Amino acid sequence: MRKVERFMKEKGLEVGDHVRIIEKENGNTSVYEGVVMNPYELSSGETLTLKLDNGYNVGILVDQILEVEVIEKAAPREELKFEEVFPKKPGLPSVAIIGTGGTIASRIDYKTGAVHAAFTAEELAKAVPEIFEVANITPKLLFNIMSEDMRPEYWVKIAHEVAGMLNNGEDGVVIAHGTDTMAYTASALSFMLRDLGKPVILVGSQRSSDRPSSDAAMNLICSVRMATADFGEVAIVMHGETSDTYCLAHRGTKARKMHTSRRDAFRSINDVPIARIWGDGKVEFMRNDYRRRTESEVWVDDEMEEKVAIIKAFPGIQPEIIDFFVDRGYKGLVIEGTGLGHVPTYVIDSIKRATEEGVAVCMTSQCLYGRVNLNVYSTGRRLLKAGVIPCEDMLPETAYVKLMWVLGHTNDPKEVREMMLTNYAGEITPYTRFDTFLR
């Protein structure tokens, strides 16, 4: 037993107790109030950890604690049935919330100090009670994974779950998702959900619900509002600026996480956001070319070829990288080229070999903004002759998911090219707008 566990036992402290601690360090006395958290497993075991009332954690060396006062003992958590807490309200639309393990509606588990998805009625009520004034909510926890562990097979499961919910009467679906790979999932759903006539909204949070600066509550409220709007596409809803003024709805195939930690990390690339959702609940559409709500029955086109890879071009890249994927039976490659869509010229022979052996090779740009054009320079023209498909202004992630979906339907090179250059879900804009750069 470590020192902190012995201290807690001697003082009768339990995880979850609300306490007041008096500490003396270097002759200075400090007072802390907070909730006792489980000692970190990887620590030396000499520190008592509190979750302060302001949401931050503090570690206090046991040897420096002068006095401990238990303000309130931890109460056992009572699970309530969802229907008992939130009965259906006549006149409100119905929105399902699918959890995949993100922190959008989360709680602190004081046994471990970890943040867990909150999808029981009581947890949702405590996390974001405002959503129940917007719609009748049906929550379902489908996965409990980190977003970096998302897989194509999970996209398929999410798509079928969404389709079933919409076809069984839900007016919209919100998918709580980790932000790191949210754009991949949004793109996959955009291609797989055919004849979609209702909103499918992916939402996440950059900062978990236990932090004072969390964006979780507002993002979830805005996403539920967007899920009740006159809209029939897949979109990502996240903060539109660092303050809590509004959220933005980005088309599922044109959104990208552009910052590691800012609350307004998501941007529409080469495109304008679909809508602005204000804090007062108003949904302000920012464009007219979006699909309106219909009562069509959605179906899932889930044929996906998983042997597809993304390769980034860089100075010194070796042709053997292309050969590696070809030799291992990959069916498609998406290259993030430099500038207009280029690679070192000495790599082109390996790319030609790939296309001759039936591997679809698609070109996107590392610049993200702008459009691939292989007709400007000789390198680009050589790539065209080698059979490379220029992916217009598609994001690399979107092109990757789309190529998986396309190859799930055909391996014929002409058909693959035709499908990759067909705009199915707003992934290709008809022309490059001057007002979308770093918008």
Tab-separated table of C-alpha atoms in Angstrom:
chain	number	residue	atom	x	y	z
A	1	MET	CA	0.000	0.000	0.000
A	2	ARG	CA	1.385	3.372	-1.012
A	3	LYS	CA	1.607	6.382	1.266
A	4	VAL	CA	-1.442	8.105	-0.219
A	5	GLU	CA	-3.627	4.998	0.234
A	6	ARG	CA	-2.498	4.682	3.872
A	7	PHE	CA	-3.262	8.387	4.419
A	8	MET	CA	-6.755	8.044	2.943
A	9	LYS	CA	-7.440	4.987	5.102
A	10	GLU	CA	-6.246	6.733	8.281
A	11	LYS	CA	-8.377	9.816	7.569
A	12	GLY	CA	-11.407	7.836	6.430
A	13	LEU	CA	-11.317	9.363	2.967
A	14	GLU	CA	-13.025	7.785	-0.011
A	15	VAL	CA	-12.880	8.576	-3.683
A	16	GLY	CA	-15.616	11.117	-4.406
A	17	ASP	CA	-15.580	12.759	-0.957
A	18	HIS	CA	-15.809	16.562	-1.015
A	19	VAL	CA	-13.065	17.801	1.310
A	20	ARG	CA	-11.185	20.846	2.543
A	21	ILE	CA	-7.404	20.441	2.771
A	22	ILE	CA	-4.968	22.732	4.591
A	23	GLU	CA	-1.426	22.418	3.240
A	24	LYS	CA	1.817	23.959	4.454
A	25	GLU	CA	4.679	24.268	1.980
A	26	ASN	CA	7.855	26.279	2.542
A	27	GLY	CA	6.215	28.107	5.410
A	28	ASN	CA	3.162	29.105	3.334
A	29	THR	CA	-0.309	27.797	4.120
A	30	SER	CA	-2.824	27.029	1.379
A	31	VAL	CA	-6.431	25.847	1.539
A	32	TYR	CA	-8.018	23.671	-1.160
A	33	GLU	CA	-11.592	22.442	-1.589
A	34	GLY	CA	-12.485	19.710	-4.019
A	35	VAL	CA	-13.395	16.118	-4.664
A	36	VAL	CA	-10.985	13.314	-3.828
A	37	MET	CA	-9.881	11.460	-6.938
A	38	ASN	CA	-8.397	8.024	-7.252
A	39	PRO	CA	-4.596	8.139	-6.856
A	40	TYR	CA	-2.895	7.954	-10.238
A	41	GLU	CA	-1.619	4.442	-10.850
A	42	LEU	CA	1.657	5.615	-12.378
A	43	SER	CA	2.500	8.141	-9.656
A	44	SER	CA	4.896	7.573	-6.757
A	45	GLY	CA	1.902	7.334	-4.427
A	46	GLU	CA	2.818	10.338	-2.272
A	47	THR	CA	0.234	12.785	-3.624
A	48	LEU	CA	-3.454	13.242	-2.862
A	49	THR	CA	-5.317	14.436	-5.964
A	50	LEU	CA	-8.327	16.746	-5.765
A	51	LYS	CA	-10.702	17.871	-8.469
A	52	LEU	CA	-11.154	21.536	-7.504
A	53	ASP	CA	-14.470	23.335	-7.752
A	54	ASN	CA	-13.144	25.297	-10.753
A	55	GLY	CA	-12.657	22.053	-12.675
A	56	TYR	CA	-8.882	21.759	-12.468
A	57	ASN	CA	-6.903	19.059	-10.664
A	58	VAL	CA	-4.311	19.669	-7.980
A	59	GLY	CA	-1.882	17.254	-6.374
A	60	ILE	CA	-0.967	17.749	-2.717
A	61	LEU	CA	1.925	15.933	-1.075
A	62	VAL	CA	0.593	13.899	1.806
A	63	ASP	CA	3.518	14.945	4.037
A	64	GLN	CA	2.520	18.608	3.679
A	65	ILE	CA	-1.151	18.187	4.658
A	66	LEU	CA	-1.875	19.773	8.050
A	67	GLU	CA	-5.610	19.217	8.267
A	68	VAL	CA	-8.394	17.383	6.423
A	69	GLU	CA	-12.090	18.181	6.765
A	70	VAL	CA	-14.732	16.096	5.023
A	71	ILE	CA	-17.426	18.496	3.841
A	72	GLU	CA	-19.612	15.848	2.225
A	73	LYS	CA	-19.194	12.115	1.842
A	74	ALA	CA	-19.448	10.588	-1.599
A	75	ALA	CA	-23.005	9.517	-2.324
A	76	PRO	CA	-23.711	6.281	-4.201
A	77	ARG	CA	-24.817	7.034	-7.762
A	78	GLU	CA	-28.384	5.984	-8.486
A	79	GLU	CA	-29.168	4.909	-12.022
A	80	LEU	CA	-32.487	6.213	-13.258
A	81	LYS	CA	-34.488	4.986	-16.202
A	82	PHE	CA	-34.419	7.421	-19.074
A	83	GLU	CA	-38.205	7.579	-19.384
A	84	GLU	CA	-38.552	8.427	-15.683
A	85	VAL	CA	-36.259	11.423	-15.973
A	86	PHE	CA	-37.310	12.769	-19.356
A	87	PRO	CA	-40.772	11.740	-20.535
A	88	LYS	CA	-41.550	12.526	-24.156
A	89	LYS	CA	-42.904	16.043	-24.692
A	90	PRO	CA	-45.699	16.390	-27.244
A	91	GLY	CA	-44.832	18.642	-30.152
A	92	LEU	CA	-41.061	18.312	-29.939
A	93	PRO	CA	-39.089	16.621	-32.719
A	94	SER	CA	-37.283	13.364	-31.982
A	95	VAL	CA	-33.477	13.215	-32.154
A	96	ALA	CA	-31.313	10.179	-31.495
A	97	ILE	CA	-27.815	10.645	-30.067
A	98	ILE	CA	-25.312	7.915	-30.875
A	99	GLY	CA	-22.208	7.724	-28.729
A	100	THR	CA	-18.961	6.397	-30.148
A	101	GLY	CA	-16.699	7.209	-27.204
A	102	GLY	CA	-16.081	10.924	-27.604
A	103	THR	CA	-16.099	13.401	-24.745
A	104	ILE	CA	-18.971	15.549	-26.007
A	105	ALA	CA	-21.297	14.410	-23.221
A	106	SER	CA	-18.972	13.135	-20.561
A	107	ARG	CA	-18.451	12.771	-16.859
A	108	ILE	CA	-15.519	12.285	-14.530
A	109	ASP	CA	-15.134	8.813	-13.095
A	110	TYR	CA	-13.640	9.532	-9.706
A	111	LYS	CA	-12.531	5.940	-9.366
A	112	THR	CA	-9.986	6.420	-12.132
A	113	GLY	CA	-9.891	10.131	-12.874
A	114	ALA	CA	-10.837	9.395	-16.481
A	115	VAL	CA	-13.503	11.054	-18.601
A	116	HIS	CA	-16.249	8.691	-19.761
A	117	ALA	CA	-19.108	9.127	-22.199
A	118	ALA	CA	-22.336	10.061	-20.409
A	119	PHE	CA	-25.309	8.331	-21.960
A	120	THR	CA	-27.633	7.397	-19.134
A	121	ALA	CA	-30.566	9.716	-18.529
A	122	GLU	CA	-29.150	11.092	-15.307
A	123	GLU	CA	-25.742	11.735	-16.837
A	124	LEU	CA	-27.183	13.489	-19.868
A	125	ALA	CA	-29.406	15.602	-17.640
A	126	LYS	CA	-26.473	16.703	-15.537
A	127	ALA	CA	-24.243	17.265	-18.567
A	128	VAL	CA	-26.482	19.191	-20.974
A	129	PRO	CA	-30.100	19.468	-19.782
A	130	GLU	CA	-30.878	22.139	-22.397
A	131	ILE	CA	-31.078	19.613	-25.221
A	132	PHE	CA	-34.279	18.175	-23.756
A	133	GLU	CA	-35.999	21.516	-24.359
A	134	VAL	CA	-35.084	21.276	-28.042
A	135	ALA	CA	-36.083	17.688	-28.806
A	136	ASN	CA	-37.139	14.379	-27.359
A	137	ILE	CA	-33.807	12.616	-27.023
A	138	THR	CA	-33.066	8.924	-27.490
A	139	PRO	CA	-29.467	8.120	-26.530
A	140	LYS	CA	-27.546	5.007	-27.520
A	141	LEU	CA	-23.918	4.194	-26.791
A	142	LEU	CA	-22.707	2.269	-29.839
A	143	PHE	CA	-18.957	2.260	-29.177
A	144	ASN	CA	-16.652	3.432	-26.426
A	145	ILE	CA	-13.400	3.981	-28.302
A	146	MET	CA	-10.869	6.727	-28.859
A	147	SER	CA	-11.391	8.285	-32.282
A	148	GLU	CA	-7.916	7.246	-33.408
A	149	ASP	CA	-9.170	3.650	-33.045
A	150	MET	CA	-12.023	4.209	-35.500
A	151	ARG	CA	-12.089	1.677	-38.362
A	152	PRO	CA	-13.956	1.348	-41.671
A	153	GLU	CA	-15.965	-1.542	-40.238
A	154	TYR	CA	-17.198	0.827	-37.518
A	155	TRP	CA	-18.278	3.350	-40.148
A	156	VAL	CA	-20.494	0.641	-41.597
A	157	LYS	CA	-22.029	-0.124	-38.197
A	158	ILE	CA	-22.693	3.564	-37.568
A	159	ALA	CA	-24.285	3.947	-41.011
A	160	HIS	CA	-26.688	1.046	-40.427
A	161	GLU	CA	-27.564	2.333	-36.959
A	162	VAL	CA	-28.284	5.808	-38.357
A	163	ALA	CA	-30.393	4.457	-41.211
A	164	GLY	CA	-32.440	2.300	-38.859
A	165	MET	CA	-33.129	5.209	-36.538
A	166	LEU	CA	-34.145	7.598	-39.320
A	167	ASN	CA	-36.346	5.018	-41.025
A	168	ASN	CA	-38.035	4.253	-37.699
A	169	GLY	CA	-39.189	7.795	-37.047
A	170	GLU	CA	-36.295	9.842	-35.678
A	171	ASP	CA	-36.244	13.352	-37.132
A	172	GLY	CA	-32.470	13.561	-36.971
A	173	VAL	CA	-29.404	11.817	-35.594
A	174	VAL	CA	-26.465	13.289	-33.697
A	175	ILE	CA	-23.253	11.262	-33.516
A	176	ALA	CA	-20.927	12.084	-30.627
A	177	HIS	CA	-17.431	11.415	-31.929
A	178	GLY	CA	-13.830	12.149	-31.055
A	179	THR	CA	-12.504	15.070	-33.080
A	180	ASP	CA	-9.266	13.544	-34.409
A	181	THR	CA	-10.894	11.318	-37.052
A	182	MET	CA	-14.341	12.874	-37.187
A	183	ALA	CA	-13.815	14.126	-40.757
A	184	TYR	CA	-13.109	10.585	-41.985
A	185	THR	CA	-16.339	9.288	-40.436
A	186	ALA	CA	-18.337	12.232	-41.784
A	187	SER	CA	-17.028	11.537	-45.288
A	188	ALA	CA	-17.783	7.817	-45.018
A	189	LEU	CA	-21.363	8.458	-43.926
A	190	SER	CA	-21.792	11.041	-46.689
A	191	PHE	CA	-21.069	8.382	-49.302
A	192	MET	CA	-22.771	5.407	-47.635
A	193	LEU	CA	-26.091	6.986	-46.628
A	194	ARG	CA	-27.999	7.097	-49.903
A	195	ASP	CA	-31.264	8.980	-50.423
A	196	LEU	CA	-30.640	10.707	-47.106
A	197	GLY	CA	-33.402	13.203	-46.324
A	198	LYS	CA	-32.786	14.063	-42.685
A	199	PRO	CA	-29.905	15.631	-40.751
A	200	VAL	CA	-27.011	13.444	-39.612
A	201	ILE	CA	-24.782	15.585	-37.413
A	202	LEU	CA	-21.363	14.646	-36.072
A	203	VAL	CA	-20.263	16.568	-33.016
A	204	GLY	CA	-17.337	16.492	-30.653
A	205	SER	CA	-15.519	18.609	-28.145
A	206	GLN	CA	-11.976	19.852	-27.997
A	207	ARG	CA	-12.063	20.044	-24.211
A	208	SER	CA	-13.820	17.568	-21.973
A	209	SER	CA	-16.884	18.452	-19.937
A	210	ASP	CA	-15.037	18.622	-16.627
A	211	ARG	CA	-12.936	21.592	-17.804
A	212	PRO	CA	-14.147	25.170	-17.255
A	213	SER	CA	-13.346	26.044	-20.893
A	214	SER	CA	-15.196	23.041	-22.291
A	215	ASP	CA	-16.976	23.450	-25.611
A	216	ALA	CA	-18.961	20.246	-25.103
A	217	ALA	CA	-22.292	21.666	-23.931
A	218	MET	CA	-22.681	24.342	-26.585
A	219	ASN	CA	-21.554	22.005	-29.366
A	220	LEU	CA	-24.106	19.392	-28.331
A	221	ILE	CA	-26.927	21.927	-28.008
A	222	CYS	CA	-26.135	23.368	-31.441
A	223	SER	CA	-25.903	19.918	-32.997
A	224	VAL	CA	-29.348	18.947	-31.683
A	225	ARG	CA	-30.755	22.185	-33.062
A	226	MET	CA	-29.168	21.461	-36.438
A	227	ALA	CA	-30.616	17.942	-36.297
A	228	THR	CA	-34.114	19.469	-36.144
A	229	ALA	CA	-33.542	21.949	-38.987
A	230	ASP	CA	-34.766	21.800	-42.589
A	231	PHE	CA	-31.651	19.979	-43.724
A	232	GLY	CA	-30.953	16.546	-45.178
A	233	GLU	CA	-27.202	15.922	-45.284
A	234	VAL	CA	-24.262	14.802	-43.165
A	235	ALA	CA	-22.549	17.670	-41.370
A	236	ILE	CA	-20.056	18.386	-38.604
A	237	VAL	CA	-21.096	20.919	-35.963
A	238	MET	CA	-18.399	22.540	-33.826
A	239	HIS	CA	-17.531	25.946	-32.366
A	240	GLY	CA	-17.314	28.702	-34.964
A	241	GLU	CA	-14.991	30.919	-32.928
A	242	THR	CA	-13.111	30.725	-29.643
A	243	SER	CA	-15.935	32.323	-27.658
A	244	ASP	CA	-19.386	30.833	-27.149
A	245	THR	CA	-21.149	32.996	-29.746
A	246	TYR	CA	-22.076	30.417	-32.373
A	247	CYS	CA	-21.282	27.039	-33.884
A	248	LEU	CA	-20.795	26.234	-37.548
A	249	ALA	CA	-22.221	23.351	-39.538
A	250	HIS	CA	-19.673	22.082	-42.075
A	251	ARG	CA	-20.523	19.768	-44.956
A	252	GLY	CA	-19.335	16.278	-44.070
A	253	THR	CA	-17.021	15.936	-47.075
A	254	LYS	CA	-15.442	19.399	-46.837
A	255	ALA	CA	-14.513	19.712	-43.158
A	256	ARG	CA	-11.115	19.326	-41.525
A	257	LYS	CA	-9.667	19.696	-38.055
A	258	MET	CA	-7.120	22.492	-38.469
A	259	HIS	CA	-5.856	22.972	-34.918
A	260	THR	CA	-4.868	20.571	-32.152
A	261	SER	CA	-6.629	22.330	-29.295
A	262	ARG	CA	-8.591	25.455	-30.278
A	263	ARG	CA	-12.304	25.237	-29.752
A	264	ASP	CA	-12.888	26.495	-33.308
A	265	ALA	CA	-10.498	23.928	-34.780
A	266	PHE	CA	-12.767	22.800	-37.625
A	267	ARG	CA	-12.906	24.609	-40.945
A	268	SER	CA	-14.743	24.164	-44.214
A	269	ILE	CA	-11.963	23.756	-46.794
A	270	ASN	CA	-12.496	25.208	-50.289
A	271	ASP	CA	-16.090	25.748	-49.303
A	272	VAL	CA	-18.461	27.823	-47.193
A	273	PRO	CA	-20.073	26.352	-44.056
A	274	ILE	CA	-23.664	25.212	-44.391
A	275	ALA	CA	-25.032	27.159	-41.450
A	276	ARG	CA	-24.308	29.184	-38.355
A	277	ILE	CA	-26.089	28.035	-35.198
A	278	TRP	CA	-26.341	30.872	-32.696
A	279	GLY	CA	-26.357	30.528	-28.946
A	280	ASP	CA	-30.011	31.631	-28.807
A	281	GLY	CA	-30.986	28.673	-30.996
A	282	LYS	CA	-31.336	30.400	-34.371
A	283	VAL	CA	-30.083	28.387	-37.341
A	284	GLU	CA	-28.822	30.764	-40.026
A	285	PHE	CA	-28.115	29.052	-43.328
A	286	MET	CA	-25.118	30.575	-45.097
A	287	ARG	CA	-25.777	29.120	-48.561
A	288	ASN	CA	-28.655	27.814	-50.665
A	289	ASP	CA	-27.167	24.729	-52.321
A	290	TYR	CA	-27.848	22.238	-49.560
A	291	ARG	CA	-30.313	19.362	-49.514
A	292	ARG	CA	-33.556	20.071	-47.665
A	293	ARG	CA	-35.364	17.664	-45.391
A	294	THR	CA	-37.470	14.968	-47.063
A	295	GLU	CA	-39.262	11.831	-45.926
A	296	SER	CA	-37.304	9.520	-48.224
A	297	GLU	CA	-36.164	6.180	-46.854
A	298	VAL	CA	-32.406	6.103	-46.447
A	299	TRP	CA	-30.443	3.018	-47.425
A	300	VAL	CA	-26.857	2.052	-46.753
A	301	ASP	CA	-24.412	1.515	-49.605
A	302	ASP	CA	-21.627	0.004	-47.522
A	303	GLU	CA	-19.415	-1.679	-50.111
A	304	MET	CA	-15.913	-0.575	-49.077
A	305	GLU	CA	-12.454	-1.726	-50.224
A	306	GLU	CA	-10.166	-1.378	-47.215
A	307	LYS	CA	-6.868	-1.972	-49.031
A	308	VAL	CA	-6.389	1.727	-49.771
A	309	ALA	CA	-3.590	3.918	-48.424
A	310	ILE	CA	-2.597	7.593	-48.238
A	311	ILE	CA	0.971	8.522	-49.182
A	312	LYS	CA	2.473	11.955	-48.659
A	313	ALA	CA	4.990	13.134	-51.250
A	314	PHE	CA	8.155	14.639	-49.792
A	315	PRO	CA	11.694	15.506	-50.883
A	316	GLY	CA	13.647	12.264	-50.991
A	317	ILE	CA	10.636	9.933	-51.094
A	318	GLN	CA	11.726	6.573	-52.468
A	319	PRO	CA	9.844	4.802	-55.274
A	320	GLU	CA	9.966	1.662	-53.147
A	321	ILE	CA	7.187	3.162	-51.006
A	322	ILE	CA	4.813	2.960	-53.960
A	323	ASP	CA	6.132	-0.497	-54.840
A	324	PHE	CA	5.546	-1.675	-51.266
A	325	PHE	CA	1.792	-1.131	-51.461
A	326	VAL	CA	1.531	-2.541	-54.977
A	327	ASP	CA	3.405	-5.700	-54.000
A	328	ARG	CA	1.110	-6.215	-51.024
A	329	GLY	CA	-2.050	-6.168	-53.028
A	330	TYR	CA	-3.382	-2.715	-52.301
A	331	LYS	CA	-6.140	-1.665	-54.665
A	332	GLY	CA	-5.877	2.097	-54.366
A	333	LEU	CA	-3.467	4.860	-53.374
A	334	VAL	CA	-4.216	8.487	-52.563
A	335	ILE	CA	-1.148	10.678	-52.917
A	336	GLU	CA	-0.882	13.999	-51.126
A	337	GLY	CA	1.196	15.763	-53.745
A	338	THR	CA	2.996	19.059	-53.465
A	339	GLY	CA	1.444	22.216	-54.885
A	340	LEU	CA	-0.851	21.516	-57.817
A	341	GLY	CA	-0.396	17.773	-57.291
A	342	HIS	CA	3.191	16.809	-57.927
A	343	VAL	CA	5.690	14.149	-56.878
A	344	PRO	CA	9.411	13.851	-57.625
A	345	THR	CA	9.797	12.798	-61.248
A	346	TYR	CA	11.825	9.712	-60.336
A	347	VAL	CA	8.732	8.285	-58.576
A	348	ILE	CA	6.538	8.415	-61.673
A	349	ASP	CA	7.740	5.091	-63.077
A	350	SER	CA	6.581	3.306	-59.910
A	351	ILE	CA	3.245	5.096	-60.135
A	352	LYS	CA	2.906	3.992	-63.754
A	353	ARG	CA	3.667	0.428	-62.740
A	354	ALA	CA	0.936	0.667	-60.092
A	355	THR	CA	-1.744	1.831	-62.523
A	356	GLU	CA	-0.686	-0.764	-65.112
A	357	GLU	CA	-1.183	-3.454	-62.478
A	358	GLY	CA	-4.692	-2.196	-61.753
A	359	VAL	CA	-4.036	-0.004	-58.714
A	360	ALA	CA	-6.079	3.206	-58.739
A	361	VAL	CA	-3.808	6.182	-57.991
A	362	CYS	CA	-5.466	9.468	-57.059
A	363	MET	CA	-3.789	12.850	-56.573
A	364	THR	CA	-4.675	15.435	-53.937
A	365	SER	CA	-2.711	18.406	-52.662
A	366	GLN	CA	-0.922	18.962	-49.375
A	367	CYS	CA	-1.915	22.613	-49.692
A	368	LEU	CA	-5.518	21.613	-48.864
A	369	TYR	CA	-6.774	24.915	-50.249
A	370	GLY	CA	-7.044	25.217	-54.013
A	371	ARG	CA	-7.419	22.629	-56.735
A	372	VAL	CA	-5.241	19.913	-58.227
A	373	ASN	CA	-4.225	20.734	-61.787
A	374	LEU	CA	-1.928	18.316	-63.590
A	375	ASN	CA	-2.003	20.232	-66.874
A	376	VAL	CA	0.206	23.157	-65.875
A	377	TYR	CA	3.676	21.631	-65.522
A	378	SER	CA	5.417	18.775	-67.285
A	379	THR	CA	5.481	16.696	-64.083
A	380	GLY	CA	1.714	16.860	-63.889
A	381	ARG	CA	1.295	15.918	-67.523
A	382	ARG	CA	3.561	12.908	-67.014
A	383	LEU	CA	1.417	11.873	-64.045
A	384	LEU	CA	-1.692	12.086	-66.208
A	385	LYS	CA	-0.041	9.870	-68.818
A	386	ALA	CA	0.864	7.447	-66.016
A	387	GLY	CA	-2.843	7.073	-65.245
A	388	VAL	CA	-3.157	9.287	-62.154
A	389	ILE	CA	-6.641	10.596	-61.337
A	390	PRO	CA	-6.605	14.313	-60.327
A	391	CYS	CA	-9.035	14.755	-57.436
A	392	GLU	CA	-9.999	18.376	-58.063
A	393	ASP	CA	-10.360	20.149	-54.689
A	394	MET	CA	-11.115	17.080	-52.586
A	395	LEU	CA	-9.454	16.846	-49.199
A	396	PRO	CA	-6.970	13.956	-48.929
A	397	GLU	CA	-9.082	12.318	-46.209
A	398	THR	CA	-12.219	12.623	-48.301
A	399	ALA	CA	-10.482	11.230	-51.389
A	400	TYR	CA	-9.193	8.311	-49.310
A	401	VAL	CA	-12.662	7.401	-48.046
A	402	LYS	CA	-14.255	7.975	-51.450
A	403	LEU	CA	-11.703	5.736	-53.172
A	404	MET	CA	-12.474	2.970	-50.670
A	405	TRP	CA	-16.160	3.368	-51.469
A	406	VAL	CA	-15.626	3.536	-55.240
A	407	LEU	CA	-13.385	0.453	-55.279
A	408	GLY	CA	-16.065	-1.358	-53.309
A	409	HIS	CA	-18.208	-1.037	-56.440
A	410	THR	CA	-15.795	-1.459	-59.331
A	411	ASN	CA	-12.187	-2.224	-60.232
A	412	ASP	CA	-12.525	-1.096	-63.829
A	413	PRO	CA	-10.045	1.800	-64.300
A	414	LYS	CA	-12.401	3.836	-66.500
A	415	GLU	CA	-15.291	3.413	-64.074
A	416	VAL	CA	-13.077	4.231	-61.093
A	417	ARG	CA	-11.924	7.457	-62.787
A	418	GLU	CA	-15.485	8.399	-63.696
A	419	MET	CA	-16.788	7.784	-60.171
A	420	MET	CA	-13.872	9.587	-58.493
A	421	LEU	CA	-14.590	12.657	-60.628
A	422	THR	CA	-18.353	12.519	-60.015
A	423	ASN	CA	-19.642	14.762	-57.254
A	424	TYR	CA	-21.779	12.544	-55.003
A	425	ALA	CA	-21.897	14.401	-51.677
A	426	GLY	CA	-20.522	17.887	-52.206
A	427	GLU	CA	-16.918	16.666	-52.105
A	428	ILE	CA	-16.051	18.510	-55.333
A	429	THR	CA	-16.913	22.170	-55.766
A	430	PRO	CA	-17.630	23.319	-59.338
A	431	TYR	CA	-15.159	26.196	-59.124
A	432	THR	CA	-12.624	27.619	-56.686
A	433	ARG	CA	-14.056	30.439	-54.578
A	434	PHE	CA	-11.742	33.280	-53.608
A	435	ASP	CA	-13.523	33.822	-50.275
A	436	THR	CA	-12.935	30.365	-48.754
A	437	PHE	CA	-9.195	30.533	-48.111
A	438	LEU	CA	-8.549	30.213	-44.354
A	439	ARG	CA	-12.119	31.261	-43.709
